Every structure is written in structure tokens, then in C-alpha cells.
């Protein structure tokens, strides 16, 4: 699917957030919330930093956006995220009434916007989110692969097998 230039700019901003996560040794996922072609919320994964399993990029971006407009209802807003939202984040997107989700890469382990589940569009809740994927997918996937390959190398270096 071909997207307009603005969509690429917003996903690029989300990628910049993901790079912040990478710099802090967090899983490199970033998100921005957009209303009226203006970014009103930003977030990147901070699970390790905050010691909080809910500190995903989307959750932080939603909180930031809600504080920005003074309302938890983010109707007429879109979120741009570098990885497909998980079940927790998709639930929060539904609860906040986000209109559109644009994500870069599919998450085949936890994805809830088309990979494993499709809570955003399945029509079982009182809100439905339009879902779009593929903007800067290669770049997002490269960030993630880089992070996890370094993590595996570091884990192997730290592991000392028991001696007999």
C-alpha cells in the first residue's frame, strides 16, 4: 500500500523514538500519536528503565497525548508505532478510542492487530480501529534484529556453563 508523505514523516518520528529505546538498551519500539496532522504524544519502550511491564511505547504515547489535549478520549487521533501492538496495547488503543493504527512490522509472537489476533478490527468491542501496516517495515525490523542479535551475543558471553 502506498501512503501519503505525512504518514511516512510520522512513522519516521516513531522510528526516532525507537532509536531512543535502543540507546537505553530497551526493545527498540517507538510510537507517536497524531491529531490534526500534529504530533501530540510520543513514547518509546521503557520497560527495563521503569521496571514496569506496562511501559510500552504505545502506552507512554497514549498518556502523553491524553495529557496534551486534556482528554483520555483520543477520537480523531492516529497512532504510528514501529511494531504491531500487543494485546495490552491494543486494548488501551480501543479504550482510548484511537481512530487509526499505523504500524511498521508485524509481531508474530504478541501481535494483536493482525498477526496472532485482530482485536482492533474484529468488531467484538464497542470501538473499531482502522489498521494499516508496512510503513518503514524494513527499517523497523532491522532495529529489532540488531537489538536481539546483540542481546543473544551478550547473553552467551555472560553465560558460563557449569563444570563437571
CSV table of C-alpha atoms in Angstrom, one decimal:
chain,number,residue,atom,x,y,z
A,1,UNK,CA,0.0,0.0,0.0
A,2,UNK,CA,1.3,3.5,-0.8
A,3,UNK,CA,0.8,6.1,1.9
A,4,UNK,CA,1.0,9.9,1.6
A,5,UNK,CA,4.1,11.7,2.6
A,6,UNK,CA,2.8,12.8,6.0
A,7,UNK,CA,2.3,9.2,7.1
A,8,UNK,CA,6.0,8.5,6.3
A,9,UNK,CA,7.0,11.5,8.3
A,10,UNK,CA,5.0,10.4,11.3
A,11,UNK,CA,6.4,6.8,11.1
A,12,UNK,CA,9.9,8.3,10.8
A,13,UNK,CA,9.2,10.2,14.1
A,14,UNK,CA,8.2,6.8,15.7
A,15,UNK,CA,11.4,5.3,14.4
A,16,UNK,CA,13.3,8.1,16.1
A,17,UNK,CA,11.6,7.2,19.3
A,18,UNK,CA,12.6,3.5,18.8
A,19,UNK,CA,16.2,4.6,18.4
A,20,UNK,CA,15.9,6.3,21.9
A,21,UNK,CA,14.8,2.9,23.3
A,22,UNK,CA,17.7,1.2,21.6
A,23,UNK,CA,20.2,3.7,23.1
A,24,UNK,CA,18.8,2.8,26.5
A,25,UNK,CA,19.1,-0.9,25.9
A,26,UNK,CA,15.3,-1.3,25.6
A,27,UNK,CA,13.5,-3.2,22.9
A,28,UNK,CA,13.5,-0.6,20.1
A,29,UNK,CA,9.8,0.3,19.7
A,30,UNK,CA,8.6,3.8,19.3
A,31,UNK,CA,5.2,5.5,18.9
A,32,UNK,CA,3.7,8.9,18.2
A,33,UNK,CA,0.1,9.9,18.4
A,34,UNK,CA,-1.2,12.4,15.8
A,35,UNK,CA,-4.2,14.7,15.8
A,36,UNK,CA,-4.9,17.2,13.0
A,37,UNK,CA,-1.5,16.4,11.3
A,38,UNK,CA,0.4,17.3,14.5
A,39,UNK,CA,2.2,15.0,16.9
A,40,UNK,CA,0.6,15.3,20.3
A,41,UNK,CA,2.2,12.4,22.1
A,42,UNK,CA,5.5,10.4,21.9
A,43,UNK,CA,6.7,7.3,23.6
A,44,UNK,CA,9.3,4.6,23.4
A,45,UNK,CA,9.7,1.3,25.3
A,46,UNK,CA,10.9,1.9,28.9
A,47,UNK,CA,10.1,-1.4,30.5
A,48,UNK,CA,13.6,-2.0,31.9
A,49,UNK,CA,14.2,1.6,32.9
A,50,UNK,CA,10.9,2.0,34.8
A,51,UNK,CA,10.8,-1.7,35.9
A,52,UNK,CA,7.2,-1.7,34.6
A,53,UNK,CA,5.8,-4.4,32.2
A,54,UNK,CA,3.2,-1.8,31.0
A,55,UNK,CA,5.8,0.8,29.9
A,56,UNK,CA,5.4,0.0,26.2
A,57,UNK,CA,5.9,2.8,23.6
A,58,UNK,CA,2.2,2.9,22.9
A,59,UNK,CA,1.1,3.2,26.5
A,60,UNK,CA,3.5,6.1,27.1
A,61,UNK,CA,2.5,7.8,23.8
A,62,UNK,CA,-1.2,7.5,24.7
A,63,UNK,CA,-0.6,9.0,28.2
A,64,UNK,CA,1.4,11.8,26.6
A,65,UNK,CA,-1.3,12.5,24.0
A,66,UNK,CA,-4.1,12.5,26.6
A,67,UNK,CA,-2.2,14.9,28.8
A,68,UNK,CA,-1.6,17.1,25.8
A,69,UNK,CA,-5.2,17.5,24.9
A,70,UNK,CA,-6.6,17.1,28.4
A,71,UNK,CA,-8.9,14.2,27.5
A,72,UNK,CA,-8.5,10.4,27.6
A,73,UNK,CA,-10.7,10.1,24.6
A,74,UNK,CA,-8.4,10.2,21.6
A,75,UNK,CA,-11.1,10.2,18.9
A,76,UNK,CA,-9.9,11.5,15.6
A,77,UNK,CA,-6.3,10.6,16.5
A,78,UNK,CA,-3.9,8.1,14.9
A,79,UNK,CA,-1.0,6.3,16.4
A,80,UNK,CA,2.1,5.4,14.5
A,81,UNK,CA,4.1,2.6,16.0
A,82,UNK,CA,7.2,0.7,14.8
A,83,UNK,CA,5.9,-2.7,15.9
A,84,UNK,CA,2.4,-4.2,15.8
A,85,UNK,CA,0.7,-3.5,19.1
A,86,UNK,CA,0.4,-6.4,21.6
A,87,UNK,CA,-2.9,-7.4,23.3
A,88,UNK,CA,-2.3,-5.0,26.2
A,89,UNK,CA,-1.6,-2.0,24.0
A,90,UNK,CA,-4.4,-2.8,21.5
A,91,UNK,CA,-6.8,-2.9,24.5
A,92,UNK,CA,-5.5,0.5,25.5
A,93,UNK,CA,-5.9,1.8,21.9
A,94,UNK,CA,-9.5,0.6,21.9
A,95,UNK,CA,-10.3,2.1,25.3
A,96,UNK,CA,-8.8,5.4,24.2
A,97,UNK,CA,-10.9,5.4,21.0
A,98,UNK,CA,-7.9,5.8,18.7
A,99,UNK,CA,-9.2,6.0,15.1
A,100,UNK,CA,-6.2,4.6,13.1
A,101,UNK,CA,-3.2,2.4,13.9
A,102,UNK,CA,-0.3,2.5,11.5
A,103,UNK,CA,2.5,0.1,12.3
A,104,UNK,CA,5.7,-0.8,10.6
A,105,UNK,CA,6.5,-4.5,11.3
A,106,UNK,CA,4.2,-7.4,12.3
A,107,UNK,CA,4.8,-9.0,15.6
A,108,UNK,CA,4.3,-12.8,15.1
A,109,UNK,CA,4.7,-13.5,18.9
A,110,UNK,CA,2.4,-11.0,20.5
A,111,UNK,CA,0.7,-9.0,17.7
A,112,UNK,CA,-3.0,-8.1,18.2
A,113,UNK,CA,-3.7,-6.1,15.1
A,114,UNK,CA,-3.5,-8.9,12.5
A,115,UNK,CA,-0.7,-11.3,13.3
A,116,UNK,CA,-2.0,-13.5,16.1
A,117,UNK,CA,-5.2,-11.7,16.9
A,118,UNK,CA,-7.0,-8.8,15.4
A,119,UNK,CA,-8.7,-7.1,18.4
A,120,UNK,CA,-8.6,-3.8,16.7
A,121,UNK,CA,-10.9,-4.7,13.8
A,122,UNK,CA,-12.8,-7.8,15.0
A,123,UNK,CA,-15.9,-5.8,15.9
A,124,UNK,CA,-16.3,-7.6,19.3
A,125,UNK,CA,-15.8,-4.4,21.3
A,126,UNK,CA,-17.7,-1.1,21.3
A,127,UNK,CA,-15.0,0.5,19.1
A,128,UNK,CA,-13.2,-0.5,15.9
A,129,UNK,CA,-9.8,0.8,14.8
A,130,UNK,CA,-8.6,1.1,11.2
A,131,UNK,CA,-5.3,-0.8,10.9
A,132,UNK,CA,-2.6,-0.1,8.3
A,133,UNK,CA,0.8,-1.8,8.2
A,134,UNK,CA,4.1,-1.7,6.3
A,135,UNK,CA,5.4,1.9,6.6
A,136,UNK,CA,9.2,1.6,7.1
A,137,UNK,CA,8.8,-2.1,7.9
A,138,UNK,CA,12.4,-2.9,6.8
A,139,UNK,CA,13.9,-0.2,9.0
A,140,UNK,CA,11.8,-1.3,12.0
A,141,UNK,CA,12.7,-4.9,11.6
A,142,UNK,CA,16.4,-4.1,11.2
A,143,UNK,CA,16.4,-2.2,14.5
A,144,UNK,CA,14.7,-5.1,16.3
A,145,UNK,CA,17.0,-7.7,14.7
A,146,UNK,CA,20.1,-5.6,15.6
A,147,UNK,CA,18.9,-5.4,19.2
A,148,UNK,CA,18.1,-9.1,19.6
A,149,UNK,CA,21.2,-10.3,17.9
A,150,UNK,CA,23.3,-8.1,20.3
A,151,UNK,CA,21.3,-9.4,23.2
A,152,UNK,CA,22.0,-13.0,22.2
A,153,UNK,CA,25.7,-12.4,21.9
A,154,UNK,CA,25.8,-10.6,25.3
A,155,UNK,CA,23.8,-13.4,26.9
A,156,UNK,CA,26.2,-16.0,25.5
A,157,UNK,CA,29.2,-14.1,26.7
A,158,UNK,CA,27.8,-13.9,30.2
A,159,UNK,CA,26.8,-17.5,30.4
A,160,UNK,CA,29.3,-19.8,31.9
A,161,UNK,CA,28.4,-23.5,31.6
A,162,UNK,CA,28.7,-25.5,34.9
A,163,UNK,CA,31.9,-27.5,35.2
A,164,UNK,CA,31.8,-31.2,36.0
